Coordinates of C-alpha atoms and ligand atoms in Angstrom, one line a residue:
M1 CA 155.3 130.0 48.6
I2 CA 154.3 127.8 51.9
K3 CA 150.8 128.2 51.0
H4 CA 151.1 126.4 48.0
T5 CA 153.4 123.3 49.5
R6 CA 150.8 123.3 51.7
T7 CA 148.0 122.5 49.4
A8 CA 150.2 120.2 47.7
I9 CA 150.2 118.4 50.7
I10 CA 146.5 118.5 51.2
S11 CA 146.3 117.1 47.3
I12 CA 148.5 114.5 47.9
L13 CA 146.4 113.4 51.0
I14 CA 143.3 113.6 49.0
A15 CA 144.8 111.7 45.9
S16 CA 146.3 109.2 47.8
S17 CA 142.9 108.5 49.4
F18 CA 141.5 107.9 46.2
S19 CA 144.3 106.2 44.5
I20 CA 143.7 103.1 46.4
A21 CA 140.1 103.5 47.1
G22 CA 139.6 100.2 45.4
T23 CA 141.8 97.8 47.9
S24 CA 139.9 96.9 51.3
A25 CA 140.7 96.9 54.3
T26 CA 139.8 93.6 56.1
I27 CA 136.9 94.8 58.3
A28 CA 135.3 92.0 58.3
D29 CA 137.5 90.1 60.4
S30 CA 138.1 93.0 62.6
K31 CA 136.0 95.3 64.7
L32 CA 136.2 98.3 62.5
P33 CA 132.8 99.4 61.8
D34 CA 131.1 99.2 58.2
P35 CA 131.3 102.5 56.3
A36 CA 127.7 102.3 55.1
T37 CA 126.1 101.5 58.3
A38 CA 128.6 103.8 60.7
G39 CA 127.1 106.2 62.8
F40 CA 128.2 109.6 63.7
S41 CA 129.8 111.7 65.5
E42 CA 128.8 115.6 66.1
K43 CA 131.7 117.5 66.2
L44 CA 135.5 117.4 65.8
Y45 CA 137.3 120.3 67.4
R46 CA 141.4 121.0 67.4
L47 CA 143.1 121.9 70.0
D48 CA 146.6 123.2 70.2
C49 CA 149.0 121.2 72.4
G50 CA 152.5 122.9 71.7
H51 CA 155.1 122.9 69.4
A52 CA 158.7 121.5 69.5
L53 CA 162.1 122.2 68.1
A54 CA 164.2 118.8 67.7
N55 CA 167.7 119.4 66.6
D56 CA 168.2 115.9 64.7
E57 CA 165.5 115.4 62.2
S58 CA 167.1 112.1 60.8
V59 CA 165.8 110.5 64.9
W60 CA 162.6 110.4 63.0
T61 CA 163.8 110.0 59.8
P62 CA 166.8 108.1 59.5
G63 CA 169.8 108.4 57.0
E64 CA 167.8 111.7 56.1
N65 CA 168.4 115.2 57.1
V66 CA 171.0 114.3 59.6
G67 CA 171.5 117.0 62.1
K68 CA 168.7 119.4 60.8
S69 CA 166.6 120.8 63.2
I70 CA 162.6 120.6 62.7
E71 CA 159.6 122.4 64.1
F72 CA 156.9 119.7 65.2
S73 CA 153.2 120.3 66.4
S74 CA 151.8 118.8 69.0
T75 CA 147.9 118.2 68.7
C76 CA 145.1 117.1 71.2
W77 CA 141.6 116.9 69.6
L78 CA 138.4 117.0 71.2
I79 CA 135.1 115.2 70.0
K80 CA 131.3 115.5 70.9
R81 CA 129.3 112.6 70.3
G82 CA 125.9 112.8 71.8
S83 CA 126.0 114.0 75.3
E84 CA 129.9 112.8 75.8
W85 CA 132.7 114.3 75.5
V86 CA 135.9 112.4 74.0
L87 CA 139.4 114.3 74.2
W88 CA 141.9 112.0 72.3
D89 CA 145.4 113.0 73.7
T90 CA 146.3 115.6 76.0
G91 CA 150.1 117.3 75.2
V92 CA 152.6 118.6 76.8
P93 CA 152.2 119.4 80.8
Q94 CA 150.5 122.7 80.8
A95 CA 152.3 124.3 84.0
A96 CA 154.9 124.4 80.6
V97 CA 152.5 127.6 79.6
N98 CA 154.5 130.8 78.3
D99 CA 157.5 129.3 79.9
P100 CA 160.9 130.2 77.6
K101 CA 162.4 127.2 79.0
G102 CA 160.4 125.1 77.6
W103 CA 159.6 121.4 78.6
S104 CA 161.1 118.1 76.9
T105 CA 161.0 114.2 77.2
L106 CA 164.2 114.1 76.1
P107 CA 166.1 117.4 77.2
K108 CA 169.1 116.2 74.8
L109 CA 166.9 116.0 71.5
I110 CA 163.4 117.9 71.8
V111 CA 162.3 120.8 73.4
Y112 CA 158.2 121.7 73.4
H113 CA 157.2 125.4 73.9
L114 CA 153.1 125.4 74.7
D115 CA 151.1 129.0 74.1
K116 CA 148.1 127.9 75.4
T117 CA 146.4 125.5 78.1
I118 CA 144.0 123.0 77.5
T119 CA 141.8 123.8 80.1
G120 CA 141.5 127.7 78.9
Q121 CA 140.9 125.8 75.4
L122 CA 137.9 124.4 76.8
A123 CA 136.7 127.4 78.4
D124 CA 137.1 129.1 75.3
I125 CA 133.9 126.7 74.0
G126 CA 132.0 127.0 77.7
L127 CA 133.6 123.6 79.0
K128 CA 134.8 122.6 82.3
I129 CA 137.5 119.7 82.8
N130 CA 134.1 117.6 84.3
D131 CA 132.6 118.0 81.1
I132 CA 134.9 115.4 79.4
T133 CA 133.6 111.7 80.0
Y134 CA 136.6 110.0 78.1
V135 CA 140.4 111.1 77.9
V136 CA 141.8 108.7 75.3
L137 CA 145.6 108.3 74.4
S138 CA 146.6 107.6 71.5
H139 CA 150.0 106.3 73.6
T140 CA 152.0 106.8 76.5
H141 CA 155.0 109.6 75.4
G142 CA 155.3 112.7 77.4
D143 CA 153.8 115.0 75.1
H144 CA 150.4 112.8 75.0
I145 CA 150.0 112.2 78.3
G146 CA 151.4 115.3 80.2
N147 CA 147.6 116.4 81.4
V148 CA 146.4 113.3 81.8
G149 CA 146.4 114.0 85.9
L150 CA 143.9 117.1 84.8
F151 CA 141.0 114.6 84.4
P152 CA 140.8 112.5 87.6
D153 CA 137.2 112.1 87.4
S154 CA 137.3 111.0 83.2
K155 CA 137.4 107.6 81.8
I156 CA 141.2 106.8 80.9
V157 CA 141.0 104.5 78.0
M158 CA 144.1 103.2 76.4
Q159 CA 145.5 99.8 75.0
R160 CA 146.4 97.0 77.4
V161 CA 149.6 96.4 75.7
E162 CA 150.8 99.8 76.3
H163 CA 149.9 100.2 79.8
S164 CA 151.7 96.8 80.5
W165 CA 154.9 98.1 79.0
I166 CA 155.7 101.2 80.8
Y167 CA 156.1 98.6 83.8
S168 CA 158.0 95.9 82.1
P169 CA 161.8 95.7 82.3
D170 CA 164.0 98.6 80.4
G171 CA 165.7 97.2 77.1
T172 CA 168.6 98.4 75.7
N173 CA 167.6 101.6 73.6
D174 CA 168.4 104.3 76.5
N175 CA 166.0 107.2 75.3
V176 CA 162.9 104.5 75.3
N177 CA 163.9 103.5 78.8
Q178 CA 164.0 107.1 79.9
L179 CA 160.4 107.7 78.2
K180 CA 158.8 104.9 80.0
A181 CA 160.0 106.1 83.2
L182 CA 158.6 109.3 82.6
A183 CA 155.3 107.8 81.3
R184 CA 154.9 106.1 84.8
T185 CA 155.3 109.4 86.6
L186 CA 152.7 111.4 84.3
M187 CA 150.2 108.6 83.8
G188 CA 149.7 108.2 87.9
K189 CA 147.2 105.9 89.0
P190 CA 144.2 107.0 87.1
K191 CA 140.9 106.6 89.6
Y192 CA 138.9 104.9 86.1
L193 CA 141.1 103.3 83.6
Q194 CA 139.6 101.4 80.6
L195 CA 142.3 99.1 79.0
V196 CA 141.1 97.9 75.5
D197 CA 142.8 95.1 73.2
G198 CA 143.0 95.8 69.6
D199 CA 140.6 98.0 67.9
T200 CA 137.4 99.0 69.6
D201 CA 134.1 100.4 68.6
L202 CA 134.1 102.8 71.6
F203 CA 130.2 103.4 71.5
G204 CA 129.4 100.3 69.3
D205 CA 127.9 102.2 66.1
G206 CA 131.0 103.3 64.5
S207 CA 131.0 106.5 65.1
L208 CA 134.2 106.3 67.2
T209 CA 136.5 103.6 66.7
L210 CA 140.0 103.0 68.6
V211 CA 142.5 101.6 65.6
S212 CA 145.4 99.6 66.9
T213 CA 148.2 101.1 65.4
P214 CA 151.4 99.4 67.1
G215 CA 155.5 99.9 66.1
H216 CA 155.9 103.5 67.8
T217 CA 155.2 102.0 70.5
P218 CA 153.8 98.1 71.5
G219 CA 150.7 99.6 72.3
S220 CA 149.8 102.6 69.7
Q221 CA 146.9 103.1 68.7
S222 CA 144.9 105.8 66.0
L223 CA 141.4 106.8 66.2
M224 CA 139.0 106.9 63.4
I225 CA 136.1 109.5 63.7
H226 CA 132.9 109.5 61.4
L227 CA 131.4 112.8 60.7
K228 CA 128.2 113.5 58.5
N229 CA 129.8 115.9 56.5
S230 CA 133.2 115.5 56.7
G231 CA 133.2 111.7 56.1
F232 CA 135.6 109.5 57.8
I233 CA 138.6 111.4 59.6
I234 CA 141.8 109.5 61.0
L235 CA 143.7 110.9 63.9
S236 CA 147.1 109.6 63.4
G237 CA 148.6 109.2 67.1
D238 CA 152.1 108.8 66.3
V239 CA 151.6 106.3 63.9
V240 CA 153.7 108.6 61.4
H241 CA 155.1 111.8 62.3
L242 CA 155.4 113.5 58.9
E243 CA 153.6 113.0 55.7
K244 CA 156.9 112.3 53.7
N245 CA 157.6 109.5 56.3
F246 CA 154.0 107.8 55.2
E247 CA 155.1 108.3 51.9
K248 CA 158.5 106.4 52.0
N249 CA 157.6 103.9 54.9
I250 CA 160.3 105.4 57.1
V251 CA 160.5 104.2 60.5
P252 CA 161.9 106.6 63.2
S253 CA 164.8 105.3 65.2
L254 CA 163.1 106.0 68.6
N255 CA 160.2 103.2 67.4
T256 CA 160.1 100.0 69.3
D257 CA 159.4 97.8 66.4
K258 CA 160.1 98.8 62.7
A259 CA 157.8 95.8 60.8
A260 CA 155.0 96.9 62.9
S261 CA 155.4 100.3 62.5
I262 CA 155.5 99.7 58.6
A263 CA 152.4 96.7 58.9
S264 CA 150.6 99.9 61.0
M265 CA 151.4 102.3 58.3
D266 CA 149.9 99.9 55.9
K267 CA 146.5 99.5 57.8
V268 CA 146.3 103.3 57.9
R269 CA 146.6 103.2 54.3
R270 CA 144.1 100.7 53.2
M271 CA 141.8 101.9 55.5
I272 CA 142.5 105.5 53.8
G273 CA 140.9 103.6 50.9
T274 CA 138.3 101.5 52.8
Y275 CA 137.0 104.7 54.2
H276 CA 137.7 107.4 51.8
A277 CA 139.1 108.8 55.3
K278 CA 141.7 111.6 55.5
L279 CA 144.6 111.7 57.8
F280 CA 145.3 114.3 60.1
I281 CA 149.1 114.0 61.0
N282 CA 149.5 114.8 64.9
H283 CA 153.0 116.3 64.6
D284 CA 153.3 117.3 61.0
K285 CA 153.4 121.1 61.1
A286 CA 152.9 121.9 58.1
Q287 CA 149.4 119.9 57.6
E288 CA 148.2 120.9 61.1
D289 CA 148.7 124.8 60.5
M290 CA 146.4 124.4 57.7
L291 CA 143.4 122.4 59.7
K292 CA 140.8 124.6 61.7
L293 CA 141.5 125.1 65.5
L294 CA 139.2 125.6 68.3
P295 CA 136.3 127.5 68.1
A296 CA 136.1 125.9 64.6
F297 CA 135.5 122.5 64.5
Y298 CA 134.8 119.6 61.6
D299 CA 131.3 118.3 61.6
Ligands
ZN1 ZN1 155.3 109.6 70.4

């Protein structure tokens, strides 16, 4: 039964990518690559960066599943491109590994558990912290930046508006204010900080593209990777948390801008069409559990 459900999810993803293949993303006026000439990254690894239990799914699906608990995955990704190693997101702090109490960004709402460390998973394929040249952050929520401090010599890459936002005055949503305060603590003051503005081709050849997808937070981004055998893969960041949110354009109540969130989901949909891309959704546990896990990789 579970297997059938998972197969169905992948089929939906593939079907949706082809059903809108005719529509074209407006790549001409952006920094998104030309699919015909884009260069390649070599390997894409999925790292297990934890799993979380939330006590009210409706925070992510307003009006639906009120009071129902839900389990999310937390996923980090590692990309090999030439001699560079790029880590996409860092998960919850690895000091919480195997702690039965877990770790939380918003203790009344969600608790994360960690079975593996990033350092341990890197070691499994012969890498050390110092081998990671870039740490690219989808956004500044604690479950994505918990281990930034482990990489003092890596270049930390994020959207400029995201960085300014965590230092901006608090707004009216107390949950959002708490997340910003936690972000300031976890981010610290990176030695090498590279702030980008909007869509950014990281190596100038279309092999790895940061895709601006604001709405969840003001400077949220997704990542598109081009691989020889697997084609284009888009890593969601938190542009969407669950496949069903993507299908129905549902916007979580924690998001800072509902209209921008919907526009970003539309942008990703257009890109799936243009690039025949697969979308890997960070927190959708049913989908992520089906994907290859380090030491296996996509190429
Ligand atoms: Zn988030």
